[in-house]
């Protein structure tokens, strides 16, 4: 699949906004700590990915009913669904000058029912000519996502026969449908009802 930058200006994928608030002191502090433990862009990006994947539980796995959507809140509460965890990873990458995009998939249950949009991240390391998608959702039995730039190791490879799809667009800011679901849900049960089924 050919990934498509929605904005041709790479600097758009370094910007901060209300969800990817990489200017926030907690995001900066976390990014500085991870950078000091690594020291180069590749190692930092891998460490940031593993930090979000492994130390911030997906709220569906943990049972946490809280809904976080700002990157700083995700880091503070150590909680979030795929969209929120993607905001956190994008913020950590951008905080160290690494372009990061938000991207999405349409997934279903094993019988093709209950479609929902899943969020993940694309990264473009300095000197790289291409973007690479990575999925910080969090591993569990049946989900095994890894940091890989040459071959995708996503949480959910799509199954076209079930109507699933990869959306090729690389968004500089969260998709409005995903952000609206997060912002307008008081708790995770309500969020589950509000998840977009397609983009």
mmCIF file of C-alpha atoms in Angstrom:
data_model
loop_
_atom_site.group_PDB
_atom_site.id
_atom_site.type_symbol
_atom_site.label_atom_id
_atom_site.label_comp_id
_atom_site.label_asym_id
_atom_site.label_seq_id
_atom_site.Cartn_x
_atom_site.Cartn_y
_atom_site.Cartn_z
ATOM 1 C CA UNK A 1 0.000 0.000 0.000
ATOM 2 C CA UNK A 2 1.246 3.455 -0.900
ATOM 3 C CA UNK A 3 0.948 5.797 2.096
ATOM 4 C CA UNK A 4 -0.242 9.286 1.199
ATOM 5 C CA UNK A 5 0.731 12.435 3.079
ATOM 6 C CA UNK A 6 -2.394 14.543 3.474
ATOM 7 C CA UNK A 7 -0.129 17.547 3.856
ATOM 8 C CA UNK A 8 2.868 17.747 1.494
ATOM 9 C CA UNK A 9 4.790 19.834 4.038
ATOM 10 C CA UNK A 10 6.745 17.469 6.298
ATOM 11 C CA UNK A 11 6.801 20.152 8.997
ATOM 12 C CA UNK A 12 3.067 19.593 9.506
ATOM 13 C CA UNK A 13 4.001 16.215 10.988
ATOM 14 C CA UNK A 14 6.122 17.924 13.635
ATOM 15 C CA UNK A 15 3.458 20.375 14.807
ATOM 16 C CA UNK A 16 1.662 20.374 18.137
ATOM 17 C CA UNK A 17 -2.092 20.652 18.588
ATOM 18 C CA UNK A 18 -4.637 20.114 21.332
ATOM 19 C CA UNK A 19 -4.262 16.309 21.190
ATOM 20 C CA UNK A 20 -0.596 15.980 20.221
ATOM 21 C CA UNK A 21 0.571 18.454 22.859
ATOM 22 C CA UNK A 22 4.300 17.751 22.740
ATOM 23 C CA UNK A 23 5.029 21.167 24.277
ATOM 24 C CA UNK A 24 3.535 19.886 27.563
ATOM 25 C CA UNK A 25 6.140 19.489 30.345
ATOM 26 C CA UNK A 26 5.259 15.828 30.971
ATOM 27 C CA UNK A 27 5.674 14.967 27.298
ATOM 28 C CA UNK A 28 8.970 16.870 27.173
ATOM 29 C CA UNK A 29 10.242 15.217 30.346
ATOM 30 C CA UNK A 30 9.320 11.741 29.106
ATOM 31 C CA UNK A 31 10.896 12.409 25.718
ATOM 32 C CA UNK A 32 14.104 13.758 27.287
ATOM 33 C CA UNK A 33 14.400 10.716 29.552
ATOM 34 C CA UNK A 34 13.905 8.293 26.679
ATOM 35 C CA UNK A 35 16.370 10.225 24.499
ATOM 36 C CA UNK A 36 19.048 10.224 27.206
ATOM 37 C CA UNK A 37 18.739 6.439 27.370
ATOM 38 C CA UNK A 38 19.152 6.049 23.591
ATOM 39 C CA UNK A 39 20.891 8.948 21.839
ATOM 40 C CA UNK A 40 19.986 8.411 18.187
ATOM 41 C CA UNK A 41 16.741 8.752 16.247
ATOM 42 C CA UNK A 42 16.216 5.069 15.446
ATOM 43 C CA UNK A 43 16.874 3.874 18.998
ATOM 44 C CA UNK A 44 14.746 6.683 20.409
ATOM 45 C CA UNK A 45 11.808 5.942 18.096
ATOM 46 C CA UNK A 46 11.952 2.261 19.051
ATOM 47 C CA UNK A 47 12.153 3.109 22.754
ATOM 48 C CA UNK A 48 9.250 5.571 22.513
ATOM 49 C CA UNK A 49 7.158 2.976 20.682
ATOM 50 C CA UNK A 50 7.900 0.281 23.268
ATOM 51 C CA UNK A 51 7.249 2.728 26.113
ATOM 52 C CA UNK A 52 3.763 3.541 24.834
ATOM 53 C CA UNK A 53 2.998 -0.027 23.772
ATOM 54 C CA UNK A 54 4.147 -1.660 26.999
ATOM 55 C CA UNK A 55 3.741 0.816 29.880
ATOM 56 C CA UNK A 56 0.391 2.378 28.970
ATOM 57 C CA UNK A 57 -2.280 -0.332 28.996
ATOM 58 C CA UNK A 58 -5.047 -0.223 26.401
ATOM 59 C CA UNK A 59 -8.129 0.537 28.470
ATOM 60 C CA UNK A 60 -10.057 -2.349 26.913
ATOM 61 C CA UNK A 61 -7.384 -4.699 28.271
ATOM 62 C CA UNK A 62 -7.071 -3.067 31.690
ATOM 63 C CA UNK A 63 -10.779 -2.355 32.192
ATOM 64 C CA UNK A 64 -10.054 1.313 32.946
ATOM 65 C CA UNK A 65 -13.257 3.280 32.257
ATOM 66 C CA UNK A 66 -11.525 6.663 31.882
ATOM 67 C CA UNK A 67 -11.239 8.284 28.464
ATOM 68 C CA UNK A 68 -8.036 10.182 27.729
ATOM 69 C CA UNK A 69 -7.304 11.925 24.444
ATOM 70 C CA UNK A 70 -4.468 14.438 24.962
ATOM 71 C CA UNK A 71 -0.996 12.935 24.757
ATOM 72 C CA UNK A 72 -0.089 14.486 28.096
ATOM 73 C CA UNK A 73 -3.180 12.960 29.745
ATOM 74 C CA UNK A 74 -2.377 9.554 28.292
ATOM 75 C CA UNK A 75 1.100 9.747 29.831
ATOM 76 C CA UNK A 76 -0.250 11.053 33.149
ATOM 77 C CA UNK A 77 -3.039 8.482 33.571
ATOM 78 C CA UNK A 78 -1.225 5.605 31.830
ATOM 79 C CA UNK A 79 -4.477 4.837 30.077
ATOM 80 C CA UNK A 80 -6.017 5.074 26.634
ATOM 81 C CA UNK A 81 -7.470 3.322 23.624
ATOM 82 C CA UNK A 82 -5.615 3.037 20.309
ATOM 83 C CA UNK A 83 -6.353 6.634 19.236
ATOM 84 C CA UNK A 84 -5.105 8.076 22.509
ATOM 85 C CA UNK A 85 -2.001 5.897 22.617
ATOM 86 C CA UNK A 86 -1.240 6.964 19.049
ATOM 87 C CA UNK A 87 -1.494 10.607 20.118
ATOM 88 C CA UNK A 88 1.009 9.905 22.888
ATOM 89 C CA UNK A 89 3.489 8.172 20.594
ATOM 90 C CA UNK A 90 3.186 10.879 17.937
ATOM 91 C CA UNK A 91 3.837 13.532 20.591
ATOM 92 C CA UNK A 92 6.918 11.737 21.905
ATOM 93 C CA UNK A 93 8.322 11.349 18.404
ATOM 94 C CA UNK A 94 7.620 14.951 17.427
ATOM 95 C CA UNK A 95 9.117 16.197 20.683
ATOM 96 C CA UNK A 96 12.489 14.975 19.422
ATOM 97 C CA UNK A 97 12.033 16.247 15.877
ATOM 98 C CA UNK A 98 10.890 12.972 14.296
ATOM 99 C CA UNK A 99 7.949 13.352 11.884
ATOM 100 C CA UNK A 100 4.956 11.298 12.994
ATOM 101 C CA UNK A 101 1.557 10.841 11.363
ATOM 102 C CA UNK A 102 -1.719 9.354 12.501
ATOM 103 C CA UNK A 103 -3.238 6.661 10.310
ATOM 104 C CA UNK A 104 -6.215 4.369 10.536
ATOM 105 C CA UNK A 105 -7.671 0.995 9.669
ATOM 106 C CA UNK A 106 -11.251 -0.265 9.459
ATOM 107 C CA UNK A 107 -11.474 -3.543 11.372
ATOM 108 C CA UNK A 108 -14.270 -5.992 12.174
ATOM 109 C CA UNK A 109 -14.977 -9.011 14.318
ATOM 110 C CA UNK A 110 -13.988 -12.423 12.950
ATOM 111 C CA UNK A 111 -17.371 -12.783 11.231
ATOM 112 C CA UNK A 112 -17.194 -9.372 9.543
ATOM 113 C CA UNK A 113 -19.609 -7.657 11.943
ATOM 114 C CA UNK A 114 -19.148 -4.706 14.317
ATOM 115 C CA UNK A 115 -16.821 -2.559 12.203
ATOM 116 C CA UNK A 116 -14.706 0.026 14.000
ATOM 117 C CA UNK A 117 -11.875 2.350 13.083
ATOM 118 C CA UNK A 118 -8.494 1.544 14.641
ATOM 119 C CA UNK A 119 -5.731 4.111 15.071
ATOM 120 C CA UNK A 120 -1.986 3.740 14.659
ATOM 121 C CA UNK A 121 1.094 5.811 13.827
ATOM 122 C CA UNK A 122 3.461 6.248 10.903
ATOM 123 C CA UNK A 123 7.022 7.434 11.486
ATOM 124 C CA UNK A 124 9.594 8.860 9.125
ATOM 125 C CA UNK A 125 13.097 8.809 10.546
ATOM 126 C CA UNK A 126 15.680 11.412 9.486
ATOM 127 C CA UNK A 127 17.167 10.433 6.127
ATOM 128 C CA UNK A 128 14.382 7.947 5.363
ATOM 129 C CA UNK A 129 12.556 8.277 2.070
ATOM 130 C CA UNK A 130 9.456 6.417 3.201
ATOM 131 C CA UNK A 131 7.037 6.286 6.096
ATOM 132 C CA UNK A 132 6.673 3.160 8.237
ATOM 133 C CA UNK A 133 3.500 2.262 10.121
ATOM 134 C CA UNK A 134 3.811 1.079 13.715
ATOM 135 C CA UNK A 135 1.040 0.159 16.137
ATOM 136 C CA UNK A 136 1.421 1.025 19.850
ATOM 137 C CA UNK A 137 -1.952 -0.481 20.813
ATOM 138 C CA UNK A 138 -0.416 -2.959 23.249
ATOM 139 C CA UNK A 139 0.169 -6.676 22.902
ATOM 140 C CA UNK A 140 -1.945 -9.446 24.367
ATOM 141 C CA UNK A 141 -2.755 -13.021 23.352
ATOM 142 C CA UNK A 142 -3.431 -12.875 19.633
ATOM 143 C CA UNK A 143 -1.904 -9.397 19.220
ATOM 144 C CA UNK A 144 1.831 -9.153 18.563
ATOM 145 C CA UNK A 145 2.929 -5.741 17.250
ATOM 146 C CA UNK A 146 6.589 -4.749 17.028
ATOM 147 C CA UNK A 147 8.748 -1.809 15.988
ATOM 148 C CA UNK A 148 9.784 -2.590 12.433
ATOM 149 C CA UNK A 149 10.596 -0.161 9.642
ATOM 150 C CA UNK A 150 11.210 -2.603 6.807
ATOM 151 C CA UNK A 151 8.269 -5.018 7.307
ATOM 152 C CA UNK A 152 5.061 -4.089 9.046
ATOM 153 C CA UNK A 153 4.383 -5.857 12.337
ATOM 154 C CA UNK A 154 1.000 -4.361 13.182
ATOM 155 C CA UNK A 155 -1.469 -5.437 15.819
ATOM 156 C CA UNK A 156 -4.137 -6.197 13.215
ATOM 157 C CA UNK A 157 -3.229 -7.024 9.606
ATOM 158 C CA UNK A 158 -6.398 -6.313 7.636
ATOM 159 C CA UNK A 159 -8.625 -9.017 6.201
ATOM 160 C CA UNK A 160 -10.177 -7.596 3.012
ATOM 161 C CA UNK A 161 -12.523 -10.563 2.695
ATOM 162 C CA UNK A 162 -14.247 -9.311 5.873
ATOM 163 C CA UNK A 163 -14.513 -5.739 4.621
ATOM 164 C CA UNK A 164 -11.475 -4.553 6.552
ATOM 165 C CA UNK A 165 -9.237 -1.941 5.004
ATOM 166 C CA UNK A 166 -6.086 0.105 5.500
ATOM 167 C CA UNK A 167 -6.666 3.807 4.967
ATOM 168 C CA UNK A 168 -3.578 5.126 3.139
ATOM 169 C CA UNK A 169 -3.840 8.731 4.317
ATOM 170 C CA UNK A 170 -1.249 10.060 6.751
ATOM 171 C CA UNK A 171 -2.900 12.654 8.966
ATOM 172 C CA UNK A 172 -0.946 15.453 10.617
ATOM 173 C CA UNK A 173 -3.735 15.870 13.195
ATOM 174 C CA UNK A 174 -6.241 13.379 14.587
ATOM 175 C CA UNK A 175 -9.102 12.536 12.249
ATOM 176 C CA UNK A 176 -12.142 14.570 13.372
ATOM 177 C CA UNK A 177 -14.300 11.446 13.763
ATOM 178 C CA UNK A 178 -11.779 9.802 16.090
ATOM 179 C CA UNK A 179 -11.205 12.951 18.114
ATOM 180 C CA UNK A 180 -14.933 13.623 18.437
ATOM 181 C CA UNK A 181 -15.536 10.106 19.778
ATOM 182 C CA UNK A 182 -12.886 10.605 22.445
ATOM 183 C CA UNK A 183 -13.930 14.112 23.448
ATOM 184 C CA UNK A 184 -17.666 13.418 23.619
ATOM 185 C CA UNK A 185 -17.532 10.189 25.636
ATOM 186 C CA UNK A 186 -17.815 10.320 29.399
ATOM 187 C CA UNK A 187 -16.445 6.809 29.882
ATOM 188 C CA UNK A 188 -15.207 3.836 27.892
ATOM 189 C CA UNK A 189 -18.634 2.121 27.532
ATOM 190 C CA UNK A 190 -19.954 5.306 25.941
ATOM 191 C CA UNK A 191 -16.810 5.586 23.839
ATOM 192 C CA UNK A 192 -17.389 2.057 22.506
ATOM 193 C CA UNK A 193 -20.833 3.182 21.318
ATOM 194 C CA UNK A 194 -19.349 6.333 19.739
ATOM 195 C CA UNK A 195 -16.460 4.751 17.827
ATOM 196 C CA UNK A 196 -16.584 5.566 14.125
ATOM 197 C CA UNK A 197 -17.312 2.568 11.916
ATOM 198 C CA UNK A 198 -15.581 4.050 8.853
ATOM 199 C CA UNK A 199 -13.743 7.184 7.729
#
